[in-house]
XYZ file of C-alpha atoms in Angstrom:
584
model
C 35.097 63.292 111.954
C 31.738 64.374 110.463
C 28.807 61.977 110.529
C 28.675 61.997 106.715
C 32.285 60.820 106.412
C 31.696 58.248 109.125
C 28.660 56.827 107.323
C 30.707 56.408 104.136
C 33.475 54.621 106.029
C 31.055 52.308 107.831
C 29.347 51.442 104.566
C 32.657 50.521 102.930
C 33.842 48.476 105.905
C 30.515 46.650 106.212
C 30.549 45.837 102.484
C 34.017 44.362 102.887
C 32.813 42.324 105.867
C 29.874 40.873 103.918
C 32.242 39.836 101.131
C 34.263 37.718 103.553
C 31.192 36.135 105.110
C 30.731 34.115 101.910
C 33.914 32.136 102.538
C 34.849 29.714 105.276
C 37.703 30.533 107.666
C 40.598 28.059 107.765
C 41.616 26.884 111.227
C 45.060 28.490 110.894
C 43.691 31.831 109.662
C 44.561 35.116 111.358
C 41.259 36.690 112.280
C 40.473 40.345 112.794
C 40.256 39.705 116.509
C 43.746 38.184 116.633
C 44.996 41.072 114.478
C 43.482 43.688 116.824
C 44.914 41.986 119.903
C 48.411 41.867 118.374
C 48.388 45.543 117.290
C 47.002 46.893 120.566
C 49.561 44.832 122.472
C 52.516 45.792 120.220
C 51.755 49.505 120.572
C 51.197 49.181 124.334
C 47.888 51.033 124.047
C 46.305 51.422 127.507
C 43.437 48.935 127.809
C 39.889 50.085 128.396
C 38.974 49.245 131.997
C 35.764 51.240 132.375
C 32.361 49.754 133.089
C 30.783 50.858 129.802
C 30.547 48.294 127.006
C 30.583 49.299 123.338
C 30.739 46.264 121.056
C 28.664 43.312 119.945
C 31.513 40.971 120.902
C 30.847 38.667 123.892
C 32.938 39.363 126.968
C 34.332 35.830 126.848
C 35.712 36.359 123.334
C 39.553 36.101 123.305
C 39.858 39.490 121.578
C 37.205 41.257 123.663
C 39.691 43.455 125.561
C 41.474 44.655 122.415
C 38.239 45.331 120.548
C 36.697 47.250 123.447
C 39.915 49.245 123.747
C 39.901 50.063 120.029
C 36.282 51.167 120.233
C 36.889 53.324 123.305
C 39.493 55.338 121.342
C 37.555 55.466 118.069
C 39.997 53.189 116.227
C 36.878 51.166 115.452
C 34.063 53.636 114.864
C 30.913 53.589 116.978
C 28.159 51.526 115.404
C 30.549 49.600 113.161
C 30.300 45.795 113.346
C 33.875 44.604 113.499
C 33.296 40.852 112.879
C 36.317 39.663 114.893
C 36.151 36.074 113.631
C 36.442 36.996 109.963
C 39.786 36.421 108.297
C 41.841 39.623 108.217
C 43.588 41.024 105.156
C 46.938 42.763 105.116
C 45.433 46.123 104.185
C 42.934 45.842 107.054
C 45.824 45.235 109.432
C 47.799 48.188 108.043
C 44.727 50.424 108.232
C 44.065 49.399 111.850
C 47.740 49.870 112.786
C 48.027 53.420 111.397
C 44.808 54.457 113.124
C 46.059 52.975 116.395
C 49.298 54.978 116.040
C 47.312 58.210 115.592
C 48.196 58.678 111.909
C 44.723 59.130 110.396
C 45.334 62.811 109.588
C 48.459 61.980 107.576
C 46.597 59.293 105.637
C 43.851 61.801 104.905
C 46.433 64.222 103.482
C 47.869 61.505 101.248
C 44.389 60.871 99.918
C 43.903 64.552 99.112
C 47.335 65.504 97.789
C 48.630 62.312 96.197
C 45.788 59.850 95.706
C 46.758 56.662 93.906
C 44.153 54.578 92.095
C 43.905 51.019 93.374
C 40.842 49.000 92.468
C 41.936 45.967 94.467
C 41.254 47.440 97.909
C 38.527 49.681 99.375
C 39.016 53.311 98.374
C 39.109 54.580 101.969
C 42.124 52.339 102.663
C 44.200 53.387 99.630
C 45.789 56.397 101.354
C 46.907 54.181 104.256
C 48.684 51.954 101.749
C 50.408 55.026 100.261
C 51.434 56.121 103.747
C 52.873 52.681 104.430
C 55.058 53.014 101.336
C 56.420 56.476 102.108
C 56.990 56.464 105.877
C 60.353 55.450 107.366
C 60.566 52.620 108.230
C 58.115 51.561 105.547
C 55.521 48.889 106.254
C 56.475 45.226 105.601
C 56.928 44.633 101.874
C 54.176 42.062 101.432
C 51.627 44.484 102.928
C 52.549 46.946 100.169
C 52.749 44.587 97.190
C 49.905 42.187 98.073
C 47.613 44.248 100.315
C 44.391 42.361 99.603
C 45.886 39.001 100.561
C 44.792 37.270 103.746
C 46.924 37.906 106.800
C 49.204 34.993 107.691
C 51.055 34.181 110.862
C 54.323 35.331 109.252
C 52.635 38.568 108.154
C 51.456 39.262 111.674
C 54.935 38.674 113.074
C 56.468 41.067 110.533
C 53.771 43.649 111.312
C 54.451 43.420 115.048
C 58.197 43.777 114.431
C 57.513 46.873 112.330
C 55.272 48.369 115.027
C 57.978 47.819 117.627
C 60.375 49.724 115.348
C 57.779 52.482 114.976
C 57.580 52.838 118.744
C 61.247 53.815 118.606
C 61.025 56.006 115.511
C 58.740 56.571 112.546
C 58.923 59.561 110.199
C 56.895 60.707 107.219
C 58.332 63.653 105.280
C 56.901 64.619 101.887
C 57.313 67.599 99.563
C 54.536 68.598 97.165
C 55.048 71.123 94.368
C 52.628 73.733 93.061
C 52.883 76.486 90.479
C 53.931 79.178 92.964
C 54.908 77.264 96.094
C 56.242 74.057 97.527
C 54.670 72.385 100.545
C 56.582 70.198 102.978
C 54.718 68.013 105.469
C 56.405 66.210 108.344
C 55.124 63.776 110.967
C 57.188 61.858 113.479
C 56.587 59.389 116.336
C 53.485 57.461 117.291
C 50.935 59.280 119.416
C 49.433 58.647 122.827
C 45.668 57.924 122.807
C 43.753 60.646 124.702
C 42.463 59.880 128.176
C 39.297 61.881 127.587
C 37.225 63.474 124.836
C 34.913 66.454 124.482
C 32.622 67.991 121.898
C 33.894 71.347 120.673
C 30.855 73.473 119.815
C 31.998 77.036 119.190
C 34.356 79.851 120.116
C 32.688 83.006 121.395
C 34.431 86.413 121.205
C 33.515 87.350 124.790
C 32.630 85.622 128.043
C 28.987 86.763 128.085
C 28.334 85.232 124.658
C 29.997 82.014 125.795
C 27.896 81.917 128.980
C 24.698 82.340 126.965
C 25.651 79.460 124.682
C 26.656 77.321 127.661
C 23.289 77.947 129.302
C 21.434 77.123 126.088
C 23.268 73.808 125.746
C 22.866 72.991 129.451
C 19.086 73.350 129.090
C 19.285 70.313 126.797
C 20.633 68.326 129.748
C 24.179 68.363 128.395
C 27.318 69.030 130.495
C 28.544 72.206 128.789
C 31.636 74.055 129.979
C 33.827 76.989 128.906
C 37.575 77.005 128.304
C 39.389 80.327 127.953
C 41.596 80.212 124.839
C 44.126 82.813 123.626
C 41.631 85.309 122.239
C 38.209 83.744 122.752
C 36.053 81.569 124.986
C 35.531 78.021 123.718
C 32.332 76.159 124.576
C 32.544 72.379 124.963
C 30.287 69.504 125.977
C 31.764 66.781 128.154
C 34.359 65.666 128.911
C 33.883 61.932 128.380
C 36.176 59.058 129.238
C 35.761 57.414 125.833
C 35.246 58.360 122.204
C 32.003 56.382 121.893
C 30.136 58.375 124.529
C 31.262 61.672 123.009
C 30.226 60.507 119.532
C 26.822 59.257 120.692
C 26.190 62.521 122.530
C 27.100 64.557 119.451
C 24.832 62.400 117.279
C 21.877 63.122 119.569
C 22.488 66.867 119.954
C 20.068 69.312 118.260
C 21.235 70.371 114.794
C 21.722 73.973 115.927
C 24.717 72.819 117.971
C 27.174 71.733 115.302
C 30.261 70.267 116.921
C 33.287 68.012 116.587
C 34.574 65.269 118.856
C 38.100 66.265 119.903
C 40.752 65.001 122.335
C 40.494 66.769 125.671
C 43.327 65.670 127.922
C 46.711 66.986 128.949
C 49.247 64.198 128.766
C 52.747 63.638 127.510
C 53.388 62.654 123.917
C 56.300 62.755 121.495
C 54.040 62.946 118.439
C 54.836 65.953 116.253
C 53.320 67.274 113.028
C 54.422 70.339 111.109
C 53.936 71.754 107.637
C 55.833 74.504 105.817
C 55.106 76.506 102.690
C 57.798 78.254 100.622
C 57.452 80.494 97.583
C 59.146 79.420 94.378
C 61.901 81.812 93.264
C 60.508 84.908 91.581
C 57.290 84.978 93.608
C 56.554 86.549 96.960
C 53.535 86.359 99.280
C 50.921 89.035 99.791
C 48.876 90.041 102.811
C 45.114 90.082 102.283
C 42.659 91.383 104.874
C 39.129 90.185 105.534
C 37.815 93.805 105.419
C 39.182 94.186 101.882
C 36.801 91.351 100.951
C 33.841 92.860 102.803
C 34.117 91.076 106.185
C 35.583 92.188 109.499
C 36.804 88.620 110.059
C 36.866 85.600 107.769
C 38.276 82.097 107.741
C 41.626 81.606 106.071
C 40.056 79.241 103.545
C 37.381 81.771 102.561
C 39.919 84.560 102.050
C 42.116 82.191 100.029
C 39.186 81.062 97.897
C 38.133 84.624 97.049
C 41.739 85.575 96.284
C 42.215 82.385 94.227
C 45.391 81.715 96.190
C 47.429 78.536 95.896
C 48.369 78.665 99.585
C 47.868 80.640 102.759
C 48.857 80.822 106.412
C 47.714 82.853 109.406
C 49.789 85.844 110.460
C 50.295 87.974 113.559
C 48.256 88.384 116.723
C 44.848 90.055 116.866
C 42.115 91.029 119.328
C 38.580 92.416 118.969
C 38.725 91.892 115.200
C 41.810 94.118 114.894
C 45.443 93.161 114.217
C 47.849 93.686 117.101
C 50.948 95.459 115.879
C 52.397 96.501 112.558
C 50.616 95.589 109.343
C 51.880 97.025 106.057
C 50.267 95.995 102.766
C 51.775 97.040 99.454
C 53.422 99.985 101.199
C 50.169 101.082 102.838
C 50.060 101.162 106.671
C 47.033 99.275 107.993
C 47.724 98.723 111.701
C 49.941 100.714 114.111
C 53.031 99.141 115.618
C 53.314 97.566 119.057
C 56.218 98.805 121.155
C 59.457 96.807 120.923
C 58.107 93.727 119.161
C 59.828 92.037 116.250
C 58.498 91.916 112.722
C 59.102 90.450 109.302
C 59.010 92.525 106.143
C 59.667 91.797 102.492
C 60.128 93.812 99.331
C 58.323 93.460 96.023
C 61.373 91.506 94.864
C 61.016 88.957 97.652
C 63.923 90.214 99.772
C 63.154 89.501 103.456
C 63.885 91.641 106.521
C 63.683 90.755 110.221
C 63.879 93.509 112.823
C 62.080 95.832 115.204
C 58.560 96.394 113.878
C 58.013 99.913 115.202
C 57.270 102.695 112.712
C 55.659 106.100 112.506
C 53.653 107.761 109.732
C 54.523 111.219 108.438
C 53.123 113.567 105.825
C 55.942 114.951 103.714
C 56.210 117.896 101.365
C 59.838 118.211 100.346
C 61.694 119.113 103.587
C 58.532 119.739 105.631
C 56.958 116.868 107.568
C 54.014 116.376 109.932
C 53.641 113.199 112.045
C 50.307 111.348 111.850
C 49.805 109.775 115.293
C 46.720 107.645 114.610
C 45.921 104.899 112.112
C 42.377 103.707 111.373
C 41.184 105.368 114.595
C 38.970 108.454 114.954
C 41.116 111.533 115.685
C 40.590 113.540 118.890
C 40.662 117.332 118.857
C 43.785 118.942 117.363
C 45.052 115.744 115.803
C 45.408 113.730 112.591
C 44.416 110.180 111.667
C 45.015 108.119 108.553
C 42.514 105.546 107.234
C 43.387 102.812 104.735
C 41.150 100.903 102.346
C 42.605 97.569 103.534
C 41.153 98.178 107.009
C 37.620 98.335 105.612
C 34.907 100.978 106.055
C 35.168 103.481 108.884
C 33.392 102.268 112.033
C 31.345 105.476 112.155
C 31.139 108.798 110.274
C 33.867 111.348 110.860
C 33.123 114.032 113.492
C 31.282 117.078 112.206
C 34.192 119.393 113.037
C 36.723 117.281 111.147
C 38.081 117.823 107.669
C 38.786 114.914 105.331
C 41.432 114.736 102.610
C 41.758 111.959 100.046
C 45.331 111.053 99.060
C 45.786 109.191 95.783
C 49.263 108.719 94.316
C 50.466 111.864 96.104
C 47.566 114.007 94.901
C 45.416 115.482 97.680
C 41.771 116.448 97.323
C 39.669 117.992 100.084
C 36.345 116.256 100.706
C 33.161 118.110 101.541
C 29.503 117.321 102.116
C 28.394 113.903 100.848
C 31.951 112.854 99.947
C 33.076 113.493 103.519
C 30.137 111.520 104.946
C 31.073 108.353 103.063
C 32.712 105.722 105.268
C 34.459 103.760 102.516
C 38.046 104.544 101.538
C 38.530 103.942 97.787
C 40.997 101.206 96.887
C 44.451 102.624 96.201
C 43.779 105.737 98.266
C 44.269 106.891 101.842
C 41.877 109.064 103.832
C 43.390 111.713 106.085
C 41.106 113.054 108.829
C 42.075 116.248 110.663
C 40.550 118.182 113.557
C 41.367 121.547 115.124
C 45.011 122.486 114.670
C 45.442 119.301 112.635
C 43.479 120.950 109.823
C 45.863 123.905 109.868
C 48.872 121.563 109.686
C 47.559 119.834 106.568
C 46.574 123.050 104.836
C 49.945 124.636 105.567
C 51.603 121.715 103.785
C 49.145 121.938 100.900
C 49.942 125.619 100.451
C 53.329 124.438 99.282
C 51.531 122.542 96.493
C 50.869 118.936 95.472
C 52.035 116.220 95.664
C 51.930 115.402 99.364
C 53.353 111.999 100.291
C 52.567 109.639 103.151
C 55.699 107.892 104.386
C 56.444 105.068 106.797
C 59.538 105.759 108.902
C 60.947 102.647 110.559
C 62.729 102.674 113.884
C 64.932 99.842 112.608
C 66.726 100.772 109.346
C 66.812 97.113 108.267
C 63.029 97.297 107.671
C 63.250 100.336 105.382
C 62.668 98.539 102.060
C 59.620 96.613 103.291
C 56.643 96.622 100.948
C 54.776 94.178 103.174
C 55.299 93.722 106.918
C 53.670 92.229 109.980
C 54.582 92.187 113.636
C 54.722 89.023 115.733
C 57.103 88.038 118.453
C 59.191 87.104 120.113
C 62.172 86.707 117.792
C 63.577 83.243 118.488
C 66.685 83.095 116.285
C 68.667 85.879 114.604
C 71.517 84.954 112.269
C 71.860 81.609 114.030
C 71.935 83.070 117.546
C 69.281 82.215 120.130
C 67.397 85.351 121.233
C 66.550 85.933 124.903
C 64.150 88.913 124.851
C 60.575 87.912 125.724
C 59.147 91.091 124.079
C 56.382 91.240 126.679
C 54.950 87.774 126.046
C 53.802 85.636 128.971
C 55.636 82.666 130.439
C 52.695 80.462 129.446
C 52.976 81.438 125.793
C 56.716 80.850 125.778
C 57.176 77.753 127.921
C 54.060 75.622 127.479
C 53.467 73.384 124.481
C 51.063 74.976 122.010
C 50.302 74.909 118.296
C 52.636 77.423 116.637
C 52.885 79.516 113.502
C 56.378 80.751 112.630
C 58.283 82.374 109.807
C 61.986 81.912 109.261
C 64.773 82.251 106.745
C 67.629 79.935 105.829
C 69.325 82.740 103.898
C 67.762 81.651 100.612
C 64.051 81.179 101.224
C 61.356 82.111 103.690
C 59.759 79.203 105.513
C 56.196 79.755 106.770
C 55.595 76.980 109.285
C 52.643 75.607 111.247
C 53.196 73.130 114.087
C 50.140 71.262 115.360
C 49.378 70.805 119.052
C 46.814 69.991 121.747
C 46.317 66.446 120.486
C 48.585 63.820 122.097
C 47.634 61.268 119.461
C 48.503 63.511 116.498
C 50.842 66.289 117.682
C 51.468 67.635 121.148
C 52.782 71.080 120.148
C 56.065 72.725 121.153
C 57.467 75.359 123.476
C 59.167 78.332 121.822
C 62.556 76.891 122.745
C 61.590 73.608 121.061
C 60.401 75.562 118.011
C 63.799 77.277 117.795
C 65.566 73.928 118.070
C 63.387 72.444 115.311
C 64.090 75.417 113.028
C 67.816 75.195 113.694
C 67.772 71.514 112.709
C 66.120 72.530 109.423
C 68.859 75.059 108.672
C 66.696 78.073 109.502
C 68.953 80.743 110.996
C 66.415 83.514 111.692
C 63.022 82.691 113.192
C 60.050 84.802 114.304
C 57.059 83.546 116.273
C 53.603 84.518 114.984
C 50.072 83.923 116.304
C 49.615 80.287 117.344
C 47.080 78.221 119.261
C 43.678 77.943 117.616
C 44.731 80.497 114.975
C 47.485 78.269 113.540
C 46.399 77.178 110.078
C 47.942 76.403 106.711
C 45.952 76.137 103.469
C 47.275 74.626 100.241
C 45.312 74.032 97.050
C 42.012 74.513 98.915
C 42.896 71.921 101.576
C 43.461 72.649 105.260
C 46.809 70.924 105.762
C 47.154 70.966 109.530
C 44.754 69.708 112.193
C 43.177 72.778 113.792
C 42.391 72.489 117.526
C 38.651 71.922 117.771
C 38.406 71.102 114.077
C 36.934 74.499 113.166
C 38.657 77.445 111.506
C 39.028 80.567 113.625
C 37.892 83.755 111.806
C 40.899 86.022 111.225
C 41.393 89.689 110.274
C 44.013 88.814 107.641
C 46.376 86.164 106.346
C 49.490 85.684 104.211
C 48.756 84.256 100.763
C 50.799 82.752 97.970
C 50.134 82.734 94.241
C 46.950 84.797 94.510
C 45.505 87.086 91.863
C 45.727 89.880 94.455
C 49.382 89.263 95.229
C 51.296 88.655 92.017
């Protein structure tokens, strides 16, 4: 949570506390302290047993243990005066209970996507009331109809009974509709509070950059460390045994080190969060690259904002700012294929294809063809390379001994002088670079006259009609059958729980799914086998794994829907977007 949001919350909670100070507390009243003790006990939250003390509550107070425990996990925010002897209200109890279950993210989404006006309770608690109405089992009725009323003994008993039910099963499943897409959000089970916390500072693209940042932070007297993620090196401060210490450390850090307090512990949890976006009939997604918007990498939200997209999700794997494997955009090849990995493609009518993602590029003039072995890579001697506008400007000028040809709608023009020296490929065109015998090959085809076409030839015929395509892997389900090929992916990627991004089909629609992970309180992630089982339960018969981990992200109506590990968006080379001006 940012310090700005925290200050707003503390202000609201303190205002509410001052309101209650004006009244006297009946002897039979249920106080906040009693409420906290009952909720912590009902959820079997591990008690804080450390030596550090966080609250202004005396150690001999009956609710001291519960309040210290709540503070140690951030259920009660650092610096907030809890006033344990004030009379509790039903909405305060519901708010405390959802936070203790690890459902703050879901409440935040309700506040963004379906906010309901309610002038009777503090604004920051309204979304928790909405969540209590829509989860299954729903919160006790009186908490929903009379939320501002004081908590009674009967209320507390009904709340505890509800929490005991939630320990067995609690589900929230909502569908939101947009102009071009529908969004489904699902959360199940209560979470397990983290054993430790850390401050996530930044991901560095290479180890040397991470070491420099670690050293810079360490010079401030802070315990910085590096964790190797899927495609980067993450720099953290910590870890700490409680939320308060992590928060206080972050608050005191120099402003140049912007960070987030995040869970940092590996422990079991059944908590699971996923979100899925589907196009409405008649619309299909597009692929938009960061280079097409002037950046080598960009956050999903920034690409979506520039494209004015209703929704977006991350795509396939990447490394060193480049996609790994097939990328086809509006029929234009952008990234070469990776051997024997699966892909998804779709036509401009929305028809989807799942198959082997390997392809080759050929120049064709009637019955004569010439393979083009390289894509967006400088050609060696006696070779050909194709450059696309979607991949951005050329990294460096073409070699002096090369010849450049611009292909636009089948028409070929030979570039010379200044035109050849330009590193930008015009939108809607392809640049063909030839060297040595490659020049002779192109000119021999041109002698037969224009037009000269560039064609994508797929190894798998099922992919032939693809207008857009991207490679991922491995394929998890195909026509309802579990797939066993690992496609070269590691055991760790397949068998450990991670955040996941997936795309699947139920025969009618494509589901683009993000599953959160690496947070035992919110969502612990899934193995690929568990992802396949989840998809099968949803009626998805064909399922392809895409890039997961810290890349997993879903945007809808300018909101980040999932909880990204570390709380910061990872810059990406491209994404899949829905309802954008560039895609319809």
